[in-house]
Amino acid sequence: MDPQSTYDRIAGHFSKTREYAWPEVESFLEGRTGDRALDVGCGNGRHTEVLAERAPIAVGVDLSRGLIREAGRRARDRGFDDRATFVHGDAATLPIGADTVDLAVYVATLHHLSPRSERVRSLNELARVLRPDGVALVSAWSTAHDGFDREEGFDTTVDWTLPGGETVPRYYHIYDPEEFAADLGESDLVAVDVEVSSGNCYGTVRAPDPVA
């Protein structure tokens, strides 16, 4: 179950259902600015758009070329294409230079990676690209969501239904809150705050302390 082919297949319909930025992302960005912003797993660019309001350069990275096209179209239609660039890439091997990002969001993407080592690797990549004073918001689906009745993290599939009725399975790792905090702790990131909101785990994280 390859996330790239899955999201390429559903990109157009998926984009139409993802119009607005999450309130938690908007809250995180309030009062924050930077020279360069990064949206990991940018999808159709809805969060890249709000990042572009906070930084003169906003880069969206996604594994799906179909979603990259959707994001580029959104940027042109909404007039932020002069501040946004969209790049095909993997969250576990970000095509971004080290110590170049002031502000980042990595939302609703971590849970698509498997196995755990790849999830932690992607968090390490986020730590690598953040500048020493850089800060980011990371989110993943949680067992706290009303749709789940389990207390420990688990792997599952969640179907996406296309307009004609075809279903496309998508891999998810559903985090329990303690496990999410543990993965952040295992990574090179420094967790500033970890919480659960609207059924998702959220972590406000910063770059690792400089090596003396």
XYZ file of N, CA and C in Angstrom:
636
model
N 0.851 -1.195 0.000
C 0.000 0.000 0.000
C 0.888 1.247 0.000
N 1.248 1.685 -1.182
C 2.190 2.771 -1.369
C 1.478 4.124 -1.268
N 1.871 4.984 -0.317
C 1.182 6.279 -0.178
C 1.238 7.128 -1.442
N 2.341 7.033 -2.174
C 2.458 7.867 -3.373
C 1.395 7.499 -4.404
N 1.278 6.219 -4.749
C 0.286 5.816 -5.743
C -1.130 6.001 -5.212
N -1.315 5.799 -3.909
C -2.634 5.988 -3.304
C -3.105 7.427 -3.466
N -2.255 8.372 -3.087
C -2.674 9.778 -3.146
C -2.645 10.342 -4.559
N -1.805 9.793 -5.440
C -1.899 10.176 -6.846
C -3.274 9.796 -7.402
N -3.766 8.673 -6.956
C -5.042 8.159 -7.459
C -6.226 9.007 -7.002
N -6.152 9.533 -5.797
C -7.298 10.260 -5.238
C -7.072 11.774 -5.178
N -5.961 12.250 -5.731
C -5.531 13.640 -5.527
C -6.605 14.672 -5.837
N -7.248 14.550 -7.002
C -8.229 15.562 -7.393
C -9.397 15.645 -6.435
N -9.974 14.501 -6.100
C -11.123 14.480 -5.194
C -10.701 14.867 -3.784
N -9.555 14.366 -3.343
C -9.036 14.682 -2.015
C -8.868 16.193 -1.855
N -8.317 16.830 -2.878
C -8.071 18.271 -2.817
C -9.359 19.061 -2.634
N -10.411 18.617 -3.283
C -11.689 19.329 -3.198
C -12.281 19.298 -1.792
N -11.870 18.329 -0.982
C -12.405 18.201 0.377
C -11.494 18.842 1.427
N -10.418 19.464 0.978
C -9.434 20.044 1.893
C -9.280 21.535 1.600
N -10.284 22.299 1.971
C -10.328 23.709 1.607
C -9.629 24.607 2.620
N -9.853 24.339 3.904
C -9.426 25.289 4.934
C -8.290 24.736 5.797
N -7.478 25.649 6.318
C -6.425 25.283 7.257
C -7.039 24.825 8.575
N -6.354 23.911 9.246
C -6.825 23.461 10.553
C -6.699 24.592 11.571
N -7.674 24.722 12.479
C -7.583 25.754 13.525
C -6.313 25.626 14.357
N -5.878 24.392 14.608
C -4.674 24.190 15.415
C -3.435 24.737 14.707
N -3.413 24.620 13.380
C -2.295 25.178 12.614
C -2.325 26.704 12.677
N -3.504 27.278 12.493
C -3.623 28.729 12.556
C -3.240 29.250 13.942
N -3.631 28.522 14.986
C -3.279 28.918 16.347
C -1.767 28.842 16.561
N -1.148 27.779 16.059
C 0.301 27.623 16.175
C 1.036 28.766 15.482
N 0.544 29.180 14.328
C 1.230 30.200 13.537
C 1.002 31.622 14.045
N 0.005 31.797 14.888
C -0.310 33.141 15.370
C 0.902 33.781 16.059
N 1.289 34.931 15.565
C 2.408 35.652 16.149
C 3.778 35.166 15.729
N 3.823 34.152 14.848
C 5.109 33.602 14.406
C 5.388 33.986 12.958
N 6.630 34.339 12.675
C 7.065 34.649 11.314
C 8.469 34.077 11.119
N 8.931 34.105 9.873
C 10.275 33.631 9.570
C 10.648 33.975 8.152
N 11.878 33.673 7.793
C 12.348 33.927 6.429
C 11.948 32.800 5.485
N 11.946 31.568 5.997
C 11.573 30.425 5.176
C 10.698 29.477 5.976
N 9.601 29.056 5.358
C 8.669 28.138 6.006
C 8.580 26.848 5.202
N 8.205 25.768 5.873
C 8.131 24.448 5.252
C 6.850 23.742 5.651
N 6.176 23.165 4.651
C 4.971 22.361 4.873
C 5.278 20.940 4.426
N 5.507 20.044 5.388
C 5.842 18.644 5.093
C 4.551 17.855 4.928
N 4.398 17.192 3.778
C 3.134 16.524 3.472
C 2.085 17.570 3.152
N 2.416 18.442 2.204
C 1.608 19.652 1.985
C 0.245 19.387 1.358
N 0.033 18.202 0.765
C -1.263 17.941 0.148
C -1.583 18.971 -0.921
N -2.759 19.573 -0.818
C -3.169 20.561 -1.828
C -2.706 21.981 -1.509
N -1.846 22.132 -0.509
C -1.255 23.428 -0.221
C -2.057 24.334 0.691
N -3.072 23.793 1.351
C -3.896 24.679 2.192
C -3.102 25.252 3.366
N -2.163 24.477 3.906
C -1.352 25.013 4.991
C -0.136 25.779 4.470
N 0.329 25.428 3.271
C 1.390 26.231 2.655
C 0.893 27.655 2.446
N -0.387 27.785 2.143
C -0.974 29.106 1.923
C -0.868 29.981 3.165
N -1.185 29.427 4.324
C -1.100 30.246 5.537
C 0.360 30.460 5.951
N 1.227 29.508 5.627
C 2.651 29.721 5.885
C 3.195 30.857 5.022
N 2.685 30.962 3.794
C 3.132 32.018 2.885
C 2.724 33.401 3.375
N 1.782 33.459 4.311
C 1.420 34.726 4.924
C 2.383 35.098 6.048
N 3.202 34.115 6.456
C 4.107 34.311 7.590
C 5.569 34.369 7.181
N 5.857 34.026 5.926
C 7.238 33.997 5.456
C 7.272 34.336 3.971
N 8.304 35.018 3.508
C 8.389 35.355 2.085
C 8.652 34.156 1.191
N 9.175 33.079 1.781
C 9.404 31.837 1.036
C 8.739 30.700 1.797
N 7.797 30.019 1.151
C 7.134 28.849 1.735
C 7.301 27.681 0.774
N 7.796 26.572 1.294
C 8.034 25.386 0.476
C 7.110 24.264 0.938
N 6.366 23.685 0.000
C 5.534 22.528 0.288
C 6.155 21.286 -0.317
N 6.270 20.235 0.489
C 6.833 18.963 0.027
C 5.781 17.879 0.161
N 5.611 17.081 -0.892
C 4.670 15.966 -0.814
C 5.163 14.819 -1.685
N 4.827 13.597 -1.268
C 5.215 12.396 -2.007
C 4.361 12.200 -3.251
N 3.171 12.775 -3.255
C 2.243 12.609 -4.376
C 2.435 13.723 -5.407
N 2.796 13.336 -6.620
C 2.927 14.328 -7.688
C 1.557 14.915 -8.041
N 0.506 14.104 -7.897
C -0.842 14.602 -8.144
C -1.211 15.714 -7.194
N -0.870 15.562 -5.920
C -1.170 16.607 -4.945
C -0.273 17.825 -5.136
N 0.966 17.617 -5.580
C 1.834 18.752 -5.894
C 1.200 19.601 -6.996
N 0.622 18.942 -7.990
C -0.058 19.682 -9.060
C -1.261 20.439 -8.515
N -2.023 19.800 -7.627
C -3.179 20.460 -7.015
C -2.731 21.680 -6.204
N -1.621 21.529 -5.488
C -1.115 22.637 -4.675
C -0.664 23.800 -5.551
N 0.012 23.487 -6.653
C 0.436 24.544 -7.565
C -0.745 25.286 -8.157
N -1.797 24.534 -8.476
C -3.011 25.154 -9.029
C -3.654 26.063 -7.984
N -3.710 25.603 -6.747
C -4.294 26.427 -5.678
C -3.504 27.728 -5.502
N -2.178 27.603 -5.520
C -1.335 28.791 -5.336
C -1.562 29.806 -6.449
N -1.690 29.328 -7.675
C -1.940 30.255 -8.787
C -3.321 30.888 -8.677
N -4.312 30.067 -8.362
C -5.681 30.570 -8.274
C -5.848 31.585 -7.149
N -5.107 31.403 -6.061
C -5.280 32.255 -4.888
C -4.210 33.341 -4.775
N -3.300 33.354 -5.725
C -2.348 34.444 -5.785
C -1.209 34.414 -4.787
N -0.827 33.208 -4.338
C 0.356 33.155 -3.472
C 1.491 32.370 -4.122
N 1.409 32.165 -5.427
C 2.435 31.401 -6.133
C 3.775 32.130 -6.195
N 3.788 33.436 -5.943
C 5.055 34.167 -5.918
C 5.826 33.928 -4.628
N 5.163 33.353 -3.632
C 5.809 33.091 -2.341
C 5.892 31.609 -2.016
N 5.354 30.749 -2.874
C 5.291 29.320 -2.576
C 5.936 28.491 -3.682
N 6.667 27.468 -3.265
C 7.264 26.502 -4.174
C 6.870 25.112 -3.708
N 6.511 24.246 -4.648
C 6.098 22.890 -4.294
C 7.058 21.877 -4.907
N 7.515 20.952 -4.052
C 8.578 20.030 -4.418
C 8.136 18.598 -4.132
N 8.382 17.713 -5.094
C 8.125 16.295 -4.870
C 9.209 15.741 -3.962
N 8.817 15.072 -2.877
C 9.814 14.527 -1.970
C 9.198 13.692 -0.867
N 10.045 12.956 -0.186
C 9.671 12.026 0.875
C 9.942 12.675 2.228
N 9.002 12.547 3.149
C 9.169 13.136 4.483
C 10.355 12.540 5.227
N 10.748 11.322 4.874
C 11.869 10.680 5.560
C 13.218 11.028 4.938
N 13.206 11.705 3.789
C 14.436 12.182 3.150
C 14.131 13.529 2.501
N 13.922 14.531 3.294
C 13.470 15.826 2.794
C 14.481 16.456 1.833
N 13.999 16.952 0.687
C 14.888 17.605 -0.277
C 15.144 19.066 0.084
N 15.530 19.282 1.342
C 15.701 20.621 1.907
C 17.060 20.673 2.600
N 17.761 21.774 2.449
C 19.059 21.918 3.085
C 18.969 21.993 4.602
N 20.037 21.613 5.272
C 20.093 21.657 6.731
C 20.099 23.102 7.227
N 19.441 23.304 8.371
C 19.452 24.606 9.052
C 18.955 25.735 8.162
N 17.850 25.512 7.456
C 17.353 26.523 6.517
C 15.912 26.952 6.784
N 15.238 26.318 7.738
C 13.799 26.543 7.933
C 13.532 27.169 9.296
N 12.778 28.258 9.290
C 12.416 28.938 10.541
C 11.120 28.419 11.136
N 10.199 28.029 10.266
C 8.831 27.722 10.676
C 8.322 26.566 9.833
N 7.768 25.535 10.475
C 7.317 24.371 9.709
C 6.061 23.764 10.317
N 5.293 23.126 9.451
C 4.186 22.280 9.899
C 4.336 20.929 9.226
N 4.044 19.894 9.998
C 4.135 18.504 9.528
C 2.876 17.817 10.055
N 1.766 18.052 9.362
C 0.474 17.624 9.897
C -0.172 16.570 9.003
N -0.817 15.603 9.669
C -1.609 14.566 8.994
C -0.806 13.803 7.942
N 0.475 13.585 8.216
C 1.341 12.858 7.282
C 2.174 11.802 7.977
N 2.679 12.112 9.152
C 3.516 11.171 9.904
C 2.860 9.804 10.022
N 1.541 9.781 10.219
C 0.830 8.516 10.444
C 0.738 7.641 9.199
N 1.147 8.155 8.030
C 1.144 7.346 6.807
C 2.446 6.582 6.606
N 3.459 6.860 7.423
C 4.758 6.220 7.255
C 4.848 4.921 8.044
N 5.535 3.953 7.488
C 5.734 2.664 8.143
C 7.094 2.109 7.715
N 7.800 1.452 8.662
C 7.474 1.187 10.058
C 7.837 2.368 10.955
N 7.892 2.118 12.256
C 8.193 3.179 13.220
C 9.517 3.856 12.903
N 10.501 3.074 12.486
C 11.812 3.655 12.209
C 11.735 4.746 11.145
N 10.830 4.576 10.163
C 10.656 5.603 9.139
C 9.994 6.848 9.711
N 9.082 6.655 10.657
C 8.434 7.808 11.284
C 9.453 8.618 12.085
N 10.271 7.928 12.860
C 11.299 8.631 13.638
C 12.323 9.262 12.708
N 12.663 8.568 11.630
C 13.600 9.119 10.652
C 13.072 10.429 10.070
N 11.782 10.470 9.802
C 11.196 11.693 9.251
C 11.230 12.826 10.269
N 11.039 12.507 11.532
C 11.149 13.525 12.578
C 12.580 14.040 12.675
N 13.540 13.141 12.511
C 14.938 13.560 12.495
C 15.229 14.480 11.309
N 14.589 14.210 10.179
C 14.747 15.063 9.015
C 14.213 16.467 9.294
N 13.083 16.527 9.983
C 12.539 17.829 10.356
C 13.522 18.564 11.265
N 14.106 17.849 12.204
C 15.101 18.457 13.094
C 16.309 18.954 12.294
N 16.703 18.201 11.287
C 17.870 18.569 10.481
C 17.671 19.883 9.737
N 16.469 20.095 9.197
C 16.253 21.276 8.354
C 15.921 22.529 9.150
N 15.515 22.381 10.408
C 15.186 23.548 11.215
C 16.436 24.337 11.593
N 16.333 25.640 11.531
C 17.405 26.490 12.026
C 17.463 26.386 13.554
N 18.550 26.820 14.173
C 18.683 26.692 15.630
C 17.510 27.264 16.417
N 16.878 28.318 15.901
C 15.716 28.885 16.592
C 14.405 28.517 15.890
N 14.469 27.531 15.004
C 13.279 27.124 14.264
C 12.285 26.344 15.119
N 11.021 26.425 14.732
C 9.956 25.765 15.480
C 8.974 25.128 14.499
N 8.342 24.032 14.924
C 7.433 23.314 14.029
C 6.273 22.722 14.813
N 5.208 22.416 14.076
C 4.048 21.723 14.633
C 3.928 20.379 13.929
N 3.861 19.309 14.710
C 3.719 17.946 14.185
C 2.391 17.383 14.671
N 1.647 16.707 13.781
C 0.396 16.086 14.214
C 0.229 14.698 13.615
N -0.589 13.887 14.269
C -0.934 12.551 13.771
C -2.260 12.131 14.374
N -2.944 11.245 13.677
C -4.199 10.713 14.216
C -3.942 9.965 15.512
N -4.947 10.019 16.395
C -4.771 9.493 17.744
C -5.892 8.536 18.136
N -5.575 7.643 19.051
C -6.585 6.749 19.619
C -7.648 7.531 20.375
N -7.381 8.804 20.676
C -8.366 9.646 21.368
C -9.529 10.025 20.457
N -9.397 9.767 19.157
C -10.471 10.077 18.216
C -11.704 9.238 18.534
N -12.885 9.842 18.383
C -14.140 9.154 18.701
C -14.340 7.886 17.881
N -13.723 7.799 16.706
C -13.925 6.652 15.840
C -13.151 5.414 16.242
N -12.279 5.530 17.251
C -11.467 4.396 17.672
C -11.805 4.008 19.105
N -11.746 2.706 19.380
C -12.065 2.231 20.726
C -10.888 1.485 21.343
N -9.674 1.837 20.923
C -8.474 1.205 21.456
C -7.623 2.242 22.178
N -6.889 1.766 23.172
C -6.073 2.672 23.972
C -4.613 2.676 23.551
N -4.152 1.611 22.886
C -2.772 1.542 22.433
C -2.697 1.789 20.935
N -1.567 2.329 20.480
C -1.383 2.608 19.073
C -1.492 1.348 18.223
N -1.939 1.514 16.986
C -2.123 0.349 16.108
C -2.082 0.775 14.645
N -1.839 -0.208 13.773
C -1.855 0.004 12.329
C -3.223 -0.367 11.774
N -3.669 0.386 10.773
C -4.967 0.098 10.172
C -5.005 0.676 8.761
N -6.103 0.461 8.077
C -6.345 1.130 6.803
C -7.661 1.892 6.920
N -7.709 3.025 6.248
C -8.902 3.863 6.209
C -9.220 4.106 4.738
N -10.393 3.691 4.315
C -10.761 3.804 2.909
C -11.111 5.235 2.523
N -10.686 5.621 1.324
C -11.143 6.862 0.703
C -12.130 6.469 -0.391
N -13.306 7.061 -0.387
C -14.330 6.722 -1.369
C -14.397 7.781 -2.450
N -14.117 7.383 -3.667
C -14.171 8.286 -4.812
C -15.618 8.497 -5.253
N -15.894 9.559 -6.024
C -17.281 9.877 -6.409
C -18.045 8.716 -7.045
N -17.365 7.854 -7.794
C -18.048 6.740 -8.434
C -18.298 5.552 -7.520
N -17.844 5.657 -6.267
C -18.057 4.568 -5.316
C -16.838 3.700 -5.082
N -15.788 3.864 -5.881
C -14.570 3.078 -5.693
C -13.895 3.475 -4.381
N -13.430 2.486 -3.645
C -12.735 2.756 -2.392
C -11.245 2.492 -2.557
N -10.455 3.375 -1.993
C -9.000 3.274 -2.063
C -8.463 3.214 -0.636
N -7.867 2.103 -0.227
C -7.378 1.982 1.148
C -6.116 2.806 1.369
N -6.041 3.440 2.539
C -4.873 4.229 2.918
C -4.332 3.707 4.244
N -3.010 3.502 4.302
C -2.388 3.028 5.535
C -2.311 4.153 6.564
N -2.625 3.810 7.806
C -2.470 4.738 8.936
C -1.837 4.002 10.111
N -0.957 4.676 10.809
C -0.599 4.244 12.161
C -1.311 5.192 13.111
N -2.210 4.640 13.902
C -2.954 5.452 14.874
C -2.164 5.474 16.176
N -1.719 6.654 16.532
C -0.888 6.815 17.726
C -1.725 6.873 18.995
N -1.228 6.257 20.066
C -1.751 6.648 21.375
C -0.877 7.808 21.850
N -1.424 8.697 22.678
C -0.693 9.913 23.036
C 0.687 9.670 23.641
N 0.818 8.658 24.489
C 2.121 8.379 25.096
C 3.130 7.931 24.046
N 2.668 7.142 23.084
C 3.539 6.670 22.010
C 4.003 7.831 21.132
N 3.089 8.756 20.853
C 3.439 9.930 20.056
C 4.526 10.736 20.760
N 4.340 10.970 22.053
C 5.346 11.704 22.822
C 6.671 10.956 22.842
N 6.596 9.617 22.907
C 7.815 8.813 22.930
C 8.583 8.914 21.616
N 7.861 8.923 20.487
C 8.533 9.045 19.196
C 9.177 10.416 19.036
N 8.496 11.457 19.503
C 9.124 12.777 19.493
C 10.391 12.760 20.350
N 10.302 12.111 21.510
C 11.447 12.029 22.407
C 12.583 11.205 21.846
N 12.252 10.212 21.030
C 13.265 9.363 20.407
C 14.005 10.107 19.299
N 13.360 11.093 18.733
C 13.936 11.838 17.611
C 14.904 12.914 18.098
N 15.493 13.613 17.134
C 16.414 14.707 17.459
C 15.689 16.002 17.821
N 14.387 16.034 17.641
C 13.604 17.223 17.971
C 13.505 17.406 19.483
N 13.251 18.623 19.885
C 12.987 18.918 21.292
C 11.511 19.283 21.415
N 10.768 18.504 22.184
C 9.338 18.753 22.356
C 9.118 19.896 23.340
N 8.394 20.906 22.885
C 8.063 22.048 23.738
C 6.720 21.819 24.412
N 5.783 21.237 23.655
C 4.442 20.982 24.185
C 3.813 19.844 23.386
N 3.142 18.933 24.082
C 2.445 17.820 23.425
C 1.026 17.773 23.983
N 0.038 17.706 23.085
C -1.348 17.699 23.523
C -2.217 16.928 22.539
N -3.460 16.701 22.924
C -4.454 16.076 22.059
C -5.555 17.089 21.800
N -5.919 17.256 20.522
C -6.982 18.181 20.148
C -7.730 17.609 18.951
N -9.053 17.618 19.021
C -9.900 17.142 17.919
C -9.513 15.743 17.461
N -9.124 14.901 18.395
C -8.802 13.517 18.074
C -7.420 13.298 17.493
N -6.592 14.342 17.463
C -5.232 14.240 16.936
C -4.217 14.544 18.019
N -3.043 13.927 17.906
C -1.906 14.298 18.736
C -1.185 15.465 18.074
N -0.785 16.444 18.867
C -0.035 17.590 18.364
C 1.214 17.786 19.213
N 2.300 18.058 18.532
C 3.534 18.378 19.237
C 4.133 19.662 18.685
N 4.338 20.645 19.551
C 5.115 21.826 19.183
C 6.563 21.484 19.503
N 7.412 21.549 18.493
C 8.784 21.094 18.643
C 9.735 22.178 18.143
N 10.976 22.078 18.579
C 11.993 23.019 18.123
C 13.238 22.243 17.702
N 14.140 22.975 17.105
C 15.406 22.384 16.663
C 16.190 21.902 17.873
N 17.054 20.918 17.665
C 17.892 20.439 18.781
C 18.878 21.519 19.214
N 19.313 21.417 20.451
C 20.313 22.351 20.954
C 21.621 22.188 20.174
N 22.289 23.294 19.860
C 23.572 23.208 19.139
C 24.585 22.375 19.922
N 25.391 21.641 19.187
C 26.443 20.863 19.818
C 27.564 21.803 20.230
N 27.975 21.711 21.481
C 29.026 22.611 21.988
C 30.360 22.303 21.343
